[in-house]
mmCIF file of C-alpha atoms in Angstrom:
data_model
loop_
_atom_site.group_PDB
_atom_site.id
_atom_site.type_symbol
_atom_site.label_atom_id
_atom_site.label_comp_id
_atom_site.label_asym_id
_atom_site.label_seq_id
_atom_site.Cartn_x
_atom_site.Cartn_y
_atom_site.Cartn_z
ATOM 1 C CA UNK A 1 40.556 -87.519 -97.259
ATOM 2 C CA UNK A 2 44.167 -86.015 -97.114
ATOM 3 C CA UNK A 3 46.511 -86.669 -94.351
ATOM 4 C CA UNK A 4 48.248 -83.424 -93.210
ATOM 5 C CA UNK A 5 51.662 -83.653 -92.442
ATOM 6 C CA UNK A 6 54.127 -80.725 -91.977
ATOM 7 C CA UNK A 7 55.892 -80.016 -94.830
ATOM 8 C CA UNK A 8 59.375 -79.846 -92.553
ATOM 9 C CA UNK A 9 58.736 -83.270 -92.052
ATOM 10 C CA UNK A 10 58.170 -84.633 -95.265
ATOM 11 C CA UNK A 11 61.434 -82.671 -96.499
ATOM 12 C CA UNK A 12 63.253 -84.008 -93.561
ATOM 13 C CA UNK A 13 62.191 -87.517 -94.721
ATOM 14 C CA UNK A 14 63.541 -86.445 -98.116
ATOM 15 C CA UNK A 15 66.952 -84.918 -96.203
ATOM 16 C CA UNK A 16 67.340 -88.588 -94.431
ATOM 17 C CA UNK A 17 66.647 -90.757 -97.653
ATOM 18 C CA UNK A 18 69.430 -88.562 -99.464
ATOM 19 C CA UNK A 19 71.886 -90.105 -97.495
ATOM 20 C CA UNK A 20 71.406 -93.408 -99.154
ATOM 21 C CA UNK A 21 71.486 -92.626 -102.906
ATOM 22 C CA UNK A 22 74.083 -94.114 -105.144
ATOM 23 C CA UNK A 23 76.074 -91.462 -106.916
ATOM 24 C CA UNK A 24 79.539 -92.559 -107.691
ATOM 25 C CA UNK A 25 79.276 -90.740 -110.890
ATOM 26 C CA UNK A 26 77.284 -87.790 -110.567
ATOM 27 C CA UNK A 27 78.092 -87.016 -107.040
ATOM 28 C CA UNK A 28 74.856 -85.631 -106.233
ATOM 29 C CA UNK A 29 72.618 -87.343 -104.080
ATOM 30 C CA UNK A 30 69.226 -86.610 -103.992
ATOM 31 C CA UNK A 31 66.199 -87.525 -101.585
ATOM 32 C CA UNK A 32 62.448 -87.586 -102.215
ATOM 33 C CA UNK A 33 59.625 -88.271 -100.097
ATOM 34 C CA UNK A 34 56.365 -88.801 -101.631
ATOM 35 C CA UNK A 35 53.152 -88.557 -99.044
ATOM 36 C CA UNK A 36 50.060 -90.982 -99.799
ATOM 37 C CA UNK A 37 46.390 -89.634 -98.774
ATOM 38 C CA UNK A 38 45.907 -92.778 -96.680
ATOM 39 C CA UNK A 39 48.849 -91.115 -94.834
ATOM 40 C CA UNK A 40 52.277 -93.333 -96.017
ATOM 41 C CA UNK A 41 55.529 -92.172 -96.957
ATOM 42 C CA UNK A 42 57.401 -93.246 -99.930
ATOM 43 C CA UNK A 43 61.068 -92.359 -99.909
ATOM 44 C CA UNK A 44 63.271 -92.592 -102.604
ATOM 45 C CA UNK A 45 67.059 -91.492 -103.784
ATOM 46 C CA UNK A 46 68.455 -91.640 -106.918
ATOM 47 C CA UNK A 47 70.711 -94.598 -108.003
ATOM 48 C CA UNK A 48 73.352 -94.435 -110.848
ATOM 49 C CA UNK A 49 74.351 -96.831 -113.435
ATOM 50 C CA UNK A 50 77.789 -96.576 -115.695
ATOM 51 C CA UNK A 51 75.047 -97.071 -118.390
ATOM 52 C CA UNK A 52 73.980 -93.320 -117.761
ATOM 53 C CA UNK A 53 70.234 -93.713 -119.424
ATOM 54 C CA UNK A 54 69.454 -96.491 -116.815
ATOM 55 C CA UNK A 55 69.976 -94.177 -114.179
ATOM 56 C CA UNK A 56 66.880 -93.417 -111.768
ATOM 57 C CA UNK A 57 65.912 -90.308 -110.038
ATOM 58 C CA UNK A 58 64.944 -90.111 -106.599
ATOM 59 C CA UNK A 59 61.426 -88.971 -107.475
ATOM 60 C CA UNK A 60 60.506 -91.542 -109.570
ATOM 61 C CA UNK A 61 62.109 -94.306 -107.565
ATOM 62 C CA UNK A 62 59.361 -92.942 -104.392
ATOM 63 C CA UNK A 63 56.795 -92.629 -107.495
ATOM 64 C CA UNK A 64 57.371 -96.284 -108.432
ATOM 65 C CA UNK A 65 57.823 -97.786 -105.033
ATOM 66 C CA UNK A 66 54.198 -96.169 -103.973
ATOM 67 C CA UNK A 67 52.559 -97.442 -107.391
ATOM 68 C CA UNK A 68 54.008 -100.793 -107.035
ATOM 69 C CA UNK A 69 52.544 -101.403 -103.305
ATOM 70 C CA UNK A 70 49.252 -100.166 -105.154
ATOM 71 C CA UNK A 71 48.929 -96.836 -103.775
ATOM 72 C CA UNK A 72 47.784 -94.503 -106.609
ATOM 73 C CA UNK A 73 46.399 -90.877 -104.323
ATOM 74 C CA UNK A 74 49.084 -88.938 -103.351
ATOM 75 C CA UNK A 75 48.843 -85.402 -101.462
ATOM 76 C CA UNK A 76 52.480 -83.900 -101.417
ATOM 77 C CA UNK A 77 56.175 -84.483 -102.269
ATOM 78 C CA UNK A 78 59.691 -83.391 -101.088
ATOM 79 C CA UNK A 79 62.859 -83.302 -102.748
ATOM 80 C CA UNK A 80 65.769 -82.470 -101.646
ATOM 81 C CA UNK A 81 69.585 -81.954 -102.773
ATOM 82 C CA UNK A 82 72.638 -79.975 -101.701
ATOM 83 C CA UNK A 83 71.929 -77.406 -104.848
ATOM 84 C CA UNK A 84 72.301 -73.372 -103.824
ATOM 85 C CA UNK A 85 68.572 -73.089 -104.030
ATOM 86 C CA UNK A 86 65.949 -75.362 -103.922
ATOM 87 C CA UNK A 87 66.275 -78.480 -106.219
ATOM 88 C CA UNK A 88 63.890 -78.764 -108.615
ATOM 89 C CA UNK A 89 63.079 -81.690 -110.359
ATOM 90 C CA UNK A 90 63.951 -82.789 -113.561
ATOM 91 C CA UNK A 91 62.154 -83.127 -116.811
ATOM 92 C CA UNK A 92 61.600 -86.685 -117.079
ATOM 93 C CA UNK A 93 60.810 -86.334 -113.226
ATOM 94 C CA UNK A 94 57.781 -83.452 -113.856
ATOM 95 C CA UNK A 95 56.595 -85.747 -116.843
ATOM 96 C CA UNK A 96 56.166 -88.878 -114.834
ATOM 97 C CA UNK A 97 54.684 -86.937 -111.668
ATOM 98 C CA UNK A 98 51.978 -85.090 -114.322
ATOM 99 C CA UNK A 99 50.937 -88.877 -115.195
ATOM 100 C CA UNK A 100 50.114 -89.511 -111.438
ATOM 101 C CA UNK A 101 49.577 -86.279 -109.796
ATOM 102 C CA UNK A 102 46.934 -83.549 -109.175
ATOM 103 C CA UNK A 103 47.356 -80.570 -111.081
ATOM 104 C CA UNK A 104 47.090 -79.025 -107.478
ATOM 105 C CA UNK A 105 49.078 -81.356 -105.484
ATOM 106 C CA UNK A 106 51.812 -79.632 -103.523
ATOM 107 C CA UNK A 107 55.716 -80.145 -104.420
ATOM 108 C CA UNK A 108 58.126 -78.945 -101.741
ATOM 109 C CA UNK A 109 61.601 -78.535 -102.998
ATOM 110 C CA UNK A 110 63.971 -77.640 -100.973
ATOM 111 C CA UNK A 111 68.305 -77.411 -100.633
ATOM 112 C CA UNK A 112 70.579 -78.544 -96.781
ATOM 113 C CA UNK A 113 70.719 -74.485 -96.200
ATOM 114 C CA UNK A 114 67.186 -75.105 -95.359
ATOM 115 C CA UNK A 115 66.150 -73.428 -98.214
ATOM 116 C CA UNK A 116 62.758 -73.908 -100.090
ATOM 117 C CA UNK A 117 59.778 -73.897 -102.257
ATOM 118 C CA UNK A 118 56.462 -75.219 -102.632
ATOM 119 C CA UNK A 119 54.431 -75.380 -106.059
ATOM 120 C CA UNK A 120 51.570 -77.109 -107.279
ATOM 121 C CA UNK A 121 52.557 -79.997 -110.020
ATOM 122 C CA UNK A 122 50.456 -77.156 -112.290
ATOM 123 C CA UNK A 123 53.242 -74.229 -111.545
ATOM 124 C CA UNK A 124 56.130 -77.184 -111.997
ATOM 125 C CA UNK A 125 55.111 -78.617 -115.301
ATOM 126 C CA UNK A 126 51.993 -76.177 -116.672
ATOM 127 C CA UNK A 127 50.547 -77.472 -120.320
ATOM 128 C CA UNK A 128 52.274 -81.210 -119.951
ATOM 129 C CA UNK A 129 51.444 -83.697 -122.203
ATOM 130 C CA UNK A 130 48.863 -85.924 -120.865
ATOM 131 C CA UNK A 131 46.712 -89.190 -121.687
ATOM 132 C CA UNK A 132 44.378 -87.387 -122.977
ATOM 133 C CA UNK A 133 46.575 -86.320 -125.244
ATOM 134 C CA UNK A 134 46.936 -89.507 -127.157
ATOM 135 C CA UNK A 135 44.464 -90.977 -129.692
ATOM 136 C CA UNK A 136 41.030 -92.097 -128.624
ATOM 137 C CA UNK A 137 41.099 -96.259 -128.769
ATOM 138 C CA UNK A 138 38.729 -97.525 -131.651
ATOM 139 C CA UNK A 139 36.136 -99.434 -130.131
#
């Protein structure tokens, strides 16, 4: 059963998170908050390294956080950046949320001019590569 939260609230969550990235690089903070069917919030920012490649986005830091406390049914997500419109996530971002997300599950994006979007994970990343997509394991 979903848990229905207001979509201001989970990209408020993803506003207040945003505050604690770690951008000394980039500059950009970003904030996601990732909403569980059994009702939690993950949160997440991204976090920079001077080894660019080992660099995390906020989405996938909420992604990971959720999966590692064993919650695998999400309903919605937020992310949010100071961009002049609404953020959208990036590629490695979409691939990782096709890998754990309903092709109907809701994505808000949204921008601090209050600015935003929602999509399903299908309209972010149609035709993604998927498990089912790699070869069949010989039994």
């Amino acid at each position: 059963m979903a848990v229905i939260m207001e979509k201001i609230d989970l990209l408020n969550k993803a506003k207040e998170i945003r505050a604690k990235a770690y951008t000394p690089y980039s500059k950009f903070p970003v904030g996601a908050a990732l909403l569980t069917t059994s009702g939690k919030v993950y949160s997440g920012c991204n976090i920079e390294n001077a080894a660019y490649p080992v660099s995390l986005c906020a989405e996938r830091v909420a992604i990971f956080k959720a999966i590692s406390e064993g919650e695998t049914d999400f309903s919605e997500m937020a992310v949010v950046a100071d961009t002049g419109r609404p953020v959208p996530p990036c590629g490695s971002c979409r691939q990782v949320m096709s890998e754990f997300f309903d092709k109907k599950m809701l994505i808000h994006i949204g921008n601090l001019h209050d600015d935003q979007k929602t999509m399903t994970m299908e309209e972010l990343l149609p035709f993604s590569f998927e498990p089912s997509d790699l070869p069949a394991e010989e039994v």
